[in-house]
């Protein structure tokens, strides 16, 4: 089992920044592909970014590329998402997710989820 706890969300003005964190406990964090998803009211959960366990390669949704940065600290069992240049359309609940092995962009492939952290961007 892997337990995930997100933090760092909040209310921010358009153009602002936040740093989201996801603390993991349980099985070997370093062997899991980690990802961030988000879900806005009335919309499906969508892929934001992922980082592999093996090479640390990163992947992003086109909508956040160049503005968001995903990273992981295996020594601290923590996943991060630096979100910059926030837009009103970034408003959503942000979830971190984990799965053993390779990463996927579809949420149904992930075994473990955090409870989410709300990001609200005011225009």
Short mmCIF file of N, CA, C and O in Angstrom, two decimals:
data_model
loop_
_atom_site.label_atom_id
_atom_site.label_comp_id
_atom_site.label_asym_id
_atom_site.label_seq_id
_atom_site.Cartn_x
_atom_site.Cartn_y
_atom_site.Cartn_z
N UNK A 1 0.82 -1.19 0.00
CA UNK A 1 0.00 0.00 0.00
C UNK A 1 0.86 1.25 0.00
O UNK A 1 1.94 1.26 0.57
N UNK A 2 0.38 2.25 -0.67
CA UNK A 2 1.03 3.56 -0.70
C UNK A 2 0.00 4.59 -0.25
O UNK A 2 -1.13 4.60 -0.74
N UNK A 3 0.38 5.42 0.70
CA UNK A 3 -0.49 6.50 1.14
C UNK A 3 0.07 7.81 0.61
O UNK A 3 1.28 8.05 0.69
N UNK A 4 -0.82 8.64 0.08
CA UNK A 4 -0.42 9.90 -0.53
C UNK A 4 -1.20 11.04 0.11
O UNK A 4 -2.42 10.95 0.25
N UNK A 5 -0.49 12.10 0.47
CA UNK A 5 -1.13 13.26 1.09
C UNK A 5 -0.62 14.52 0.41
O UNK A 5 0.56 14.84 0.47
N UNK A 6 -1.55 15.23 -0.25
CA UNK A 6 -1.19 16.47 -0.94
C UNK A 6 -1.31 17.67 -0.01
O UNK A 6 -2.09 17.66 0.95
N UNK A 7 -0.56 18.70 -0.34
CA UNK A 7 -0.66 19.97 0.37
C UNK A 7 -0.17 21.07 -0.55
O UNK A 7 0.40 20.80 -1.62
N UNK A 8 -0.41 22.32 -0.14
CA UNK A 8 0.13 23.46 -0.89
C UNK A 8 -0.86 24.21 -1.74
O UNK A 8 -0.51 25.23 -2.33
N UNK A 9 -2.08 23.71 -1.84
CA UNK A 9 -3.08 24.43 -2.63
C UNK A 9 -3.51 25.71 -1.94
O UNK A 9 -3.13 26.00 -0.80
N UNK A 10 -4.32 26.50 -2.65
CA UNK A 10 -4.81 27.74 -2.07
C UNK A 10 -5.44 28.64 -3.10
O UNK A 10 -5.65 28.24 -4.25
N UNK A 11 -5.72 29.86 -2.67
CA UNK A 11 -6.29 30.89 -3.54
C UNK A 11 -5.17 31.81 -3.99
O UNK A 11 -4.41 32.34 -3.16
N UNK A 12 -5.06 32.01 -5.29
CA UNK A 12 -3.99 32.83 -5.84
C UNK A 12 -4.53 33.63 -7.01
O UNK A 12 -5.45 33.20 -7.71
N UNK A 13 -3.97 34.81 -7.22
CA UNK A 13 -4.38 35.63 -8.35
C UNK A 13 -3.79 35.10 -9.64
O UNK A 13 -2.75 34.43 -9.65
N UNK A 14 -4.46 35.40 -10.73
CA UNK A 14 -3.95 35.02 -12.04
C UNK A 14 -2.53 35.55 -12.21
O UNK A 14 -2.24 36.69 -11.85
N UNK A 15 -1.68 34.71 -12.75
CA UNK A 15 -0.28 35.06 -12.92
C UNK A 15 0.60 34.65 -11.75
O UNK A 15 1.83 34.71 -11.85
N UNK A 16 -0.02 34.22 -10.67
CA UNK A 16 0.72 33.82 -9.48
C UNK A 16 1.25 32.41 -9.55
O UNK A 16 1.10 31.72 -10.56
N UNK A 17 1.86 31.99 -8.44
CA UNK A 17 2.50 30.68 -8.37
C UNK A 17 2.15 29.97 -7.08
O UNK A 17 1.81 30.60 -6.08
N UNK A 18 2.24 28.65 -7.13
CA UNK A 18 2.10 27.80 -5.96
C UNK A 18 3.05 26.63 -6.12
O UNK A 18 3.45 26.29 -7.23
N UNK A 19 3.36 25.99 -4.98
CA UNK A 19 4.12 24.75 -5.01
C UNK A 19 3.31 23.69 -4.28
O UNK A 19 3.10 23.79 -3.07
N UNK A 20 2.86 22.70 -5.03
CA UNK A 20 2.11 21.60 -4.47
C UNK A 20 3.06 20.50 -4.07
O UNK A 20 4.05 20.24 -4.76
N UNK A 21 2.77 19.84 -2.97
CA UNK A 21 3.58 18.73 -2.50
C UNK A 21 2.70 17.51 -2.29
O UNK A 21 1.51 17.63 -2.01
N UNK A 22 3.31 16.35 -2.43
CA UNK A 22 2.62 15.09 -2.19
C UNK A 22 3.56 14.19 -1.41
O UNK A 22 4.58 13.73 -1.95
N UNK A 23 3.24 13.98 -0.14
CA UNK A 23 4.07 13.12 0.71
C UNK A 23 3.58 11.69 0.59
O UNK A 23 2.39 11.41 0.75
N UNK A 24 4.51 10.78 0.33
CA UNK A 24 4.18 9.38 0.14
C UNK A 24 4.73 8.55 1.29
O UNK A 24 5.81 8.81 1.81
N UNK A 25 4.00 7.53 1.66
CA UNK A 25 4.47 6.59 2.67
C UNK A 25 4.01 5.20 2.26
O UNK A 25 3.09 5.03 1.46
N UNK A 26 4.67 4.21 2.80
CA UNK A 26 4.30 2.85 2.46
C UNK A 26 5.41 2.17 1.70
O UNK A 26 6.54 2.14 2.14
N UNK A 27 5.06 1.64 0.54
CA UNK A 27 6.02 0.89 -0.24
C UNK A 27 7.10 1.80 -0.83
O UNK A 27 7.04 3.00 -0.70
N UNK A 28 8.03 1.21 -1.51
CA UNK A 28 9.18 1.94 -2.02
C UNK A 28 8.75 2.99 -3.03
O UNK A 28 8.41 2.69 -4.18
N UNK A 29 8.78 4.22 -2.61
CA UNK A 29 8.35 5.35 -3.43
C UNK A 29 9.15 5.45 -4.71
O UNK A 29 8.61 5.75 -5.77
N UNK A 30 10.42 5.14 -4.63
CA UNK A 30 11.29 5.35 -5.78
C UNK A 30 10.96 4.43 -6.94
O UNK A 30 11.38 4.68 -8.06
N UNK A 31 10.21 3.37 -6.71
CA UNK A 31 9.88 2.41 -7.76
C UNK A 31 8.55 2.71 -8.45
O UNK A 31 8.09 1.91 -9.28
N UNK A 32 7.93 3.80 -8.10
CA UNK A 32 6.61 4.12 -8.62
C UNK A 32 6.68 5.29 -9.59
O UNK A 32 7.38 6.27 -9.35
N UNK A 33 5.93 5.17 -10.68
CA UNK A 33 5.68 6.34 -11.51
C UNK A 33 4.69 7.23 -10.77
O UNK A 33 3.71 6.73 -10.20
N UNK A 34 4.97 8.53 -10.75
CA UNK A 34 4.14 9.47 -10.01
C UNK A 34 3.55 10.49 -10.98
O UNK A 34 4.20 10.90 -11.94
N UNK A 35 2.34 10.91 -10.69
CA UNK A 35 1.68 11.86 -11.59
C UNK A 35 0.79 12.82 -10.81
O UNK A 35 0.39 12.54 -9.69
N UNK A 36 0.52 13.93 -11.45
CA UNK A 36 -0.48 14.88 -10.97
C UNK A 36 -1.64 14.90 -11.96
O UNK A 36 -1.41 14.94 -13.18
N UNK A 37 -2.83 14.87 -11.43
CA UNK A 37 -4.05 15.04 -12.20
C UNK A 37 -4.82 16.20 -11.59
O UNK A 37 -4.54 16.63 -10.47
N UNK A 38 -5.81 16.68 -12.30
CA UNK A 38 -6.68 17.71 -11.73
C UNK A 38 -8.11 17.50 -12.22
O UNK A 38 -8.34 16.89 -13.28
N UNK A 39 -9.03 17.99 -11.43
CA UNK A 39 -10.44 17.86 -11.78
C UNK A 39 -11.16 19.14 -11.40
O UNK A 39 -11.20 19.51 -10.22
N UNK A 40 -11.72 19.78 -12.41
CA UNK A 40 -12.53 20.98 -12.21
C UNK A 40 -13.99 20.56 -12.06
O UNK A 40 -14.38 19.49 -12.53
N UNK A 41 -14.81 21.40 -11.44
CA UNK A 41 -16.23 21.05 -11.26
C UNK A 41 -16.91 20.75 -12.58
O UNK A 41 -16.79 21.51 -13.55
N UNK A 42 -17.60 19.62 -12.63
CA UNK A 42 -18.33 19.24 -13.83
C UNK A 42 -17.49 18.68 -14.95
O UNK A 42 -18.01 18.40 -16.04
N UNK A 43 -16.20 18.50 -14.69
CA UNK A 43 -15.30 17.99 -15.73
C UNK A 43 -14.66 16.69 -15.28
O UNK A 43 -14.62 16.38 -14.09
N UNK A 44 -14.14 15.95 -16.25
CA UNK A 44 -13.44 14.71 -15.93
C UNK A 44 -12.04 15.01 -15.38
O UNK A 44 -11.47 16.07 -15.64
N UNK A 45 -11.52 14.04 -14.65
CA UNK A 45 -10.17 14.17 -14.14
C UNK A 45 -9.20 14.11 -15.32
O UNK A 45 -9.31 13.23 -16.18
N UNK A 46 -8.25 15.05 -15.35
CA UNK A 46 -7.34 15.12 -16.49
C UNK A 46 -5.88 15.07 -16.05
O UNK A 46 -5.52 15.54 -14.96
N UNK A 47 -5.08 14.54 -16.92
CA UNK A 47 -3.64 14.42 -16.69
C UNK A 47 -2.99 15.80 -16.72
O UNK A 47 -3.32 16.64 -17.57
N UNK A 48 -2.08 16.02 -15.78
CA UNK A 48 -1.33 17.27 -15.74
C UNK A 48 0.15 17.03 -16.04
O UNK A 48 0.73 17.64 -16.93
N UNK A 49 0.76 16.12 -15.27
CA UNK A 49 2.19 15.87 -15.43
C UNK A 49 2.54 14.55 -14.76
O UNK A 49 1.82 14.07 -13.88
N UNK A 50 3.66 13.96 -15.20
CA UNK A 50 4.12 12.71 -14.62
C UNK A 50 5.64 12.67 -14.63
O UNK A 50 6.30 13.34 -15.44
N UNK A 51 6.18 11.86 -13.73
CA UNK A 51 7.63 11.64 -13.67
C UNK A 51 7.86 10.15 -13.46
O UNK A 51 7.20 9.53 -12.63
N UNK A 52 8.77 9.58 -14.24
CA UNK A 52 9.03 8.15 -14.14
C UNK A 52 9.93 7.85 -12.95
O UNK A 52 10.59 8.74 -12.41
N UNK A 53 9.93 6.58 -12.55
CA UNK A 53 10.78 6.23 -11.41
C UNK A 53 12.19 5.90 -11.85
O UNK A 53 13.14 6.08 -11.10
N UNK A 54 12.35 5.42 -13.08
CA UNK A 54 13.65 4.90 -13.51
C UNK A 54 14.61 6.02 -13.93
O UNK A 54 15.69 6.16 -13.35
N UNK A 55 14.19 6.82 -14.89
CA UNK A 55 15.08 7.84 -15.43
C UNK A 55 14.76 9.23 -14.92
O UNK A 55 15.54 10.16 -15.11
N UNK A 56 13.61 9.38 -14.29
CA UNK A 56 13.18 10.70 -13.86
C UNK A 56 12.69 11.56 -15.00
O UNK A 56 12.56 12.78 -14.87
N UNK A 57 12.37 10.93 -16.13
CA UNK A 57 11.84 11.68 -17.27
C UNK A 57 10.49 12.28 -16.90
O UNK A 57 9.72 11.69 -16.13
N UNK A 58 10.21 13.45 -17.45
CA UNK A 58 8.97 14.14 -17.12
C UNK A 58 8.10 14.32 -18.36
O UNK A 58 8.60 14.40 -19.48
N UNK A 59 6.80 14.37 -18.13
CA UNK A 59 5.81 14.49 -19.20
C UNK A 59 4.73 15.47 -18.74
O UNK A 59 4.36 15.48 -17.57
N UNK A 60 4.23 16.25 -19.68
CA UNK A 60 3.26 17.28 -19.35
C UNK A 60 2.11 17.31 -20.33
O UNK A 60 2.27 17.02 -21.52
N UNK A 61 0.96 17.73 -19.83
CA UNK A 61 -0.15 18.06 -20.71
C UNK A 61 0.21 19.33 -21.47
O UNK A 61 0.91 20.21 -20.93
N UNK A 62 -0.26 19.45 -22.68
CA UNK A 62 0.05 20.63 -23.49
C UNK A 62 -0.41 21.92 -22.82
O UNK A 62 0.24 22.96 -22.95
N UNK A 63 -1.49 21.83 -22.08
CA UNK A 63 -2.07 23.03 -21.47
C UNK A 63 -1.21 23.62 -20.36
O UNK A 63 -1.40 24.78 -19.98
N UNK A 64 -0.26 22.83 -19.82
CA UNK A 64 0.55 23.32 -18.71
C UNK A 64 2.04 23.38 -19.06
O UNK A 64 2.84 23.87 -18.26
N UNK A 65 2.39 22.89 -20.21
CA UNK A 65 3.79 22.83 -20.61
C UNK A 65 4.40 24.23 -20.61
O UNK A 65 3.81 25.18 -21.13
N UNK A 66 5.55 24.36 -19.98
CA UNK A 66 6.21 25.65 -19.89
C UNK A 66 5.81 26.46 -18.68
O UNK A 66 6.46 27.46 -18.35
N UNK A 67 4.74 26.06 -18.00
CA UNK A 67 4.28 26.78 -16.81
C UNK A 67 4.41 25.94 -15.54
O UNK A 67 4.64 26.49 -14.46
N UNK A 68 4.24 24.65 -15.66
CA UNK A 68 4.28 23.74 -14.52
C UNK A 68 5.56 22.90 -14.59
O UNK A 68 6.01 22.54 -15.69
N UNK A 69 6.09 22.55 -13.42
CA UNK A 69 7.26 21.68 -13.35
C UNK A 69 7.03 20.61 -12.30
O UNK A 69 6.77 20.93 -11.13
N UNK A 70 7.13 19.35 -12.71
CA UNK A 70 7.00 18.23 -11.79
C UNK A 70 8.40 17.76 -11.39
O UNK A 70 9.32 17.76 -12.21
N UNK A 71 8.53 17.39 -10.13
CA UNK A 71 9.80 16.85 -9.66
C UNK A 71 9.53 15.91 -8.50
O UNK A 71 8.45 15.92 -7.92
N UNK A 72 10.54 15.10 -8.19
CA UNK A 72 10.40 14.16 -7.09
C UNK A 72 11.70 14.11 -6.31
O UNK A 72 12.79 14.24 -6.88
N UNK A 73 11.56 13.91 -5.02
CA UNK A 73 12.71 13.72 -4.14
C UNK A 73 12.53 12.36 -3.49
O UNK A 73 11.78 12.20 -2.52
N UNK A 74 13.21 11.35 -4.03
CA UNK A 74 13.03 9.99 -3.53
C UNK A 74 13.54 9.83 -2.10
O UNK A 74 13.03 9.01 -1.34
N UNK A 75 14.52 10.61 -1.72
CA UNK A 75 15.04 10.53 -0.36
C UNK A 75 14.01 11.00 0.66
O UNK A 75 13.96 10.52 1.79
N UNK A 76 13.16 11.95 0.23
CA UNK A 76 12.13 12.49 1.12
C UNK A 76 10.76 11.89 0.84
O UNK A 76 9.77 12.28 1.47
N UNK A 77 10.69 10.98 -0.13
CA UNK A 77 9.40 10.38 -0.51
C UNK A 77 8.36 11.45 -0.82
O UNK A 77 7.21 11.38 -0.37
N UNK A 78 8.78 12.44 -1.58
CA UNK A 78 7.88 13.56 -1.85
C UNK A 78 7.87 13.91 -3.34
O UNK A 78 8.92 13.93 -3.98
N UNK A 79 6.69 14.18 -3.83
CA UNK A 79 6.47 14.63 -5.20
C UNK A 79 6.07 16.10 -5.14
O UNK A 79 5.34 16.52 -4.23
N UNK A 80 6.53 16.87 -6.12
CA UNK A 80 6.22 18.30 -6.16
C UNK A 80 5.62 18.69 -7.51
O UNK A 80 5.84 18.04 -8.53
N UNK A 81 4.86 19.77 -7.48
CA UNK A 81 4.40 20.39 -8.72
C UNK A 81 4.50 21.90 -8.52
O UNK A 81 3.74 22.48 -7.74
N UNK A 82 5.45 22.50 -9.20
CA UNK A 82 5.58 23.95 -9.19
C UNK A 82 4.68 24.50 -10.28
O UNK A 82 4.84 24.13 -11.46
N UNK A 83 3.72 25.33 -9.90
CA UNK A 83 2.77 25.86 -10.86
C UNK A 83 2.96 27.37 -10.94
O UNK A 83 2.82 28.08 -9.95
N UNK A 84 3.31 27.84 -12.12
CA UNK A 84 3.57 29.25 -12.36
C UNK A 84 2.61 29.80 -13.40
O UNK A 84 1.95 29.05 -14.11
N UNK A 85 2.55 31.12 -13.47
CA UNK A 85 1.72 31.80 -14.48
C UNK A 85 0.31 31.24 -14.50
O UNK A 85 -0.23 30.90 -15.55
N UNK A 86 -0.27 31.12 -13.32
CA UNK A 86 -1.58 30.48 -13.20
C UNK A 86 -2.66 31.26 -13.93
O UNK A 86 -2.66 32.50 -13.96
N UNK A 87 -3.59 30.50 -14.49
CA UNK A 87 -4.73 31.05 -15.22
C UNK A 87 -6.01 30.59 -14.54
O UNK A 87 -6.01 29.59 -13.81
N UNK A 88 -7.10 31.26 -14.81
CA UNK A 88 -8.37 30.89 -14.19
C UNK A 88 -8.76 29.45 -14.55
O UNK A 88 -9.35 28.74 -13.73
N UNK A 89 -8.38 29.02 -15.74
CA UNK A 89 -8.71 27.65 -16.16
C UNK A 89 -7.89 26.58 -15.45
O UNK A 89 -8.14 25.39 -15.63
N UNK A 90 -6.92 26.99 -14.64
CA UNK A 90 -6.17 26.03 -13.83
C UNK A 90 -6.88 25.72 -12.53
O UNK A 90 -6.45 24.84 -11.77
N UNK A 91 -7.97 26.41 -12.24
CA UNK A 91 -8.73 26.15 -11.02
C UNK A 91 -9.27 24.73 -11.03
O UNK A 91 -9.97 24.32 -11.96
N UNK A 92 -8.94 23.98 -10.00
CA UNK A 92 -9.33 22.58 -9.91
C UNK A 92 -8.84 22.00 -8.59
O UNK A 92 -8.05 22.63 -7.89
N UNK A 93 -9.29 20.80 -8.31
CA UNK A 93 -8.68 20.00 -7.25
C UNK A 93 -7.54 19.21 -7.89
O UNK A 93 -7.74 18.55 -8.91
N UNK A 94 -6.37 19.32 -7.30
CA UNK A 94 -5.18 18.64 -7.83
C UNK A 94 -4.91 17.40 -6.99
O UNK A 94 -4.86 17.46 -5.76
N UNK A 95 -4.71 16.27 -7.70
CA UNK A 95 -4.47 14.99 -7.06
C UNK A 95 -3.11 14.45 -7.47
O UNK A 95 -2.73 14.55 -8.65
N UNK A 96 -2.41 13.84 -6.54
CA UNK A 96 -1.25 13.06 -6.94
C UNK A 96 -1.64 11.58 -6.97
O UNK A 96 -2.57 11.16 -6.27
N UNK A 97 -0.96 10.85 -7.80
CA UNK A 97 -1.27 9.45 -8.02
C UNK A 97 0.01 8.67 -8.23
O UNK A 97 1.02 9.23 -8.69
N UNK A 98 -0.05 7.38 -7.94
CA UNK A 98 1.13 6.53 -8.06
C UNK A 98 0.75 5.19 -8.64
O UNK A 98 -0.36 4.69 -8.42
N UNK A 99 1.68 4.63 -9.38
CA UNK A 99 1.51 3.28 -9.88
C UNK A 99 2.90 2.67 -10.06
O UNK A 99 3.87 3.38 -10.39
N UNK A 100 3.02 1.36 -9.86
CA UNK A 100 4.31 0.72 -10.11
C UNK A 100 4.57 0.66 -11.60
O UNK A 100 3.65 0.50 -12.41
N UNK A 101 5.84 0.81 -11.99
CA UNK A 101 6.20 0.67 -13.39
C UNK A 101 6.08 1.96 -14.18
O UNK A 101 6.33 3.04 -13.69
N UNK A 102 5.66 1.82 -15.43
CA UNK A 102 5.64 2.95 -16.36
C UNK A 102 4.48 3.89 -16.06
O UNK A 102 3.52 3.53 -15.40
N UNK A 103 4.59 5.09 -16.61
CA UNK A 103 3.54 6.07 -16.39
C UNK A 103 2.49 5.96 -17.47
O UNK A 103 2.73 5.47 -18.58
N UNK A 104 1.29 6.41 -17.16
CA UNK A 104 0.21 6.54 -18.13
C UNK A 104 -0.43 7.90 -17.96
O UNK A 104 -0.33 8.53 -16.91
N UNK A 105 -1.11 8.33 -19.01
CA UNK A 105 -1.82 9.61 -18.93
C UNK A 105 -3.29 9.44 -18.53
O UNK A 105 -3.98 10.42 -18.31
N UNK A 106 -3.74 8.19 -18.44
CA UNK A 106 -5.13 7.93 -18.08
C UNK A 106 -5.23 7.62 -16.60
O UNK A 106 -4.48 6.79 -16.08
N UNK A 107 -6.14 8.25 -15.89
CA UNK A 107 -6.23 8.04 -14.44
C UNK A 107 -6.58 6.62 -14.04
O UNK A 107 -6.21 6.19 -12.94
N UNK A 108 -7.25 5.88 -14.90
CA UNK A 108 -7.67 4.53 -14.51
C UNK A 108 -6.49 3.57 -14.34
O UNK A 108 -6.65 2.50 -13.77
N UNK A 109 -5.32 3.97 -14.80
CA UNK A 109 -4.14 3.10 -14.67
C UNK A 109 -3.44 3.26 -13.32
O UNK A 109 -2.53 2.50 -13.01
N UNK A 110 -3.87 4.21 -12.52
CA UNK A 110 -3.18 4.50 -11.27
C UNK A 110 -3.86 3.80 -10.10
O UNK A 110 -5.08 3.78 -9.98
N UNK A 111 -3.02 3.23 -9.23
CA UNK A 111 -3.52 2.41 -8.13
C UNK A 111 -3.77 3.21 -6.86
O UNK A 111 -4.61 2.83 -6.05
N UNK A 112 -3.01 4.27 -6.66
CA UNK A 112 -3.05 5.00 -5.40
C UNK A 112 -3.28 6.48 -5.67
O UNK A 112 -2.68 7.06 -6.59
N UNK A 113 -4.11 7.07 -4.82
CA UNK A 113 -4.49 8.47 -4.96
C UNK A 113 -4.47 9.17 -3.62
O UNK A 113 -4.78 8.58 -2.59
N UNK A 114 -4.13 10.46 -3.67
CA UNK A 114 -4.29 11.29 -2.50
C UNK A 114 -5.70 11.85 -2.43
O UNK A 114 -6.53 11.59 -3.31
N UNK A 115 -5.95 12.64 -1.42
CA UNK A 115 -7.30 13.19 -1.20
C UNK A 115 -7.53 14.47 -1.99
O UNK A 115 -8.67 14.93 -2.11
N UNK A 116 -6.46 15.05 -2.53
CA UNK A 116 -6.58 16.24 -3.36
C UNK A 116 -6.33 17.53 -2.59
O UNK A 116 -6.54 17.60 -1.38
N UNK A 117 -5.90 18.55 -3.31
CA UNK A 117 -5.71 19.88 -2.74
C UNK A 117 -6.30 20.90 -3.73
O UNK A 117 -6.07 20.81 -4.93
N UNK A 118 -7.08 21.83 -3.21
CA UNK A 118 -7.79 22.78 -4.06
C UNK A 118 -6.88 23.92 -4.48
O UNK A 118 -6.21 24.54 -3.63
N UNK A 119 -6.88 24.21 -5.77
CA UNK A 119 -6.20 25.39 -6.31
C UNK A 119 -7.26 26.27 -6.95
O UNK A 119 -7.99 25.81 -7.84
N UNK A 120 -7.37 27.49 -6.49
CA UNK A 120 -8.35 28.43 -7.03
C UNK A 120 -7.61 29.67 -7.52
O UNK A 120 -6.87 30.29 -6.75
N UNK A 121 -7.82 29.99 -8.79
CA UNK A 121 -7.15 31.13 -9.40
C UNK A 121 -8.18 32.21 -9.66
O UNK A 121 -9.15 31.98 -10.39
N UNK A 122 -7.98 33.37 -9.07
CA UNK A 122 -8.91 34.47 -9.27
C UNK A 122 -8.39 35.40 -10.36
O UNK A 122 -7.19 35.68 -10.44
N UNK A 123 -9.31 35.86 -11.18
CA UNK A 123 -8.90 36.73 -12.30
C UNK A 123 -9.08 38.20 -11.95
O UNK A 123 -9.64 38.54 -10.93
#
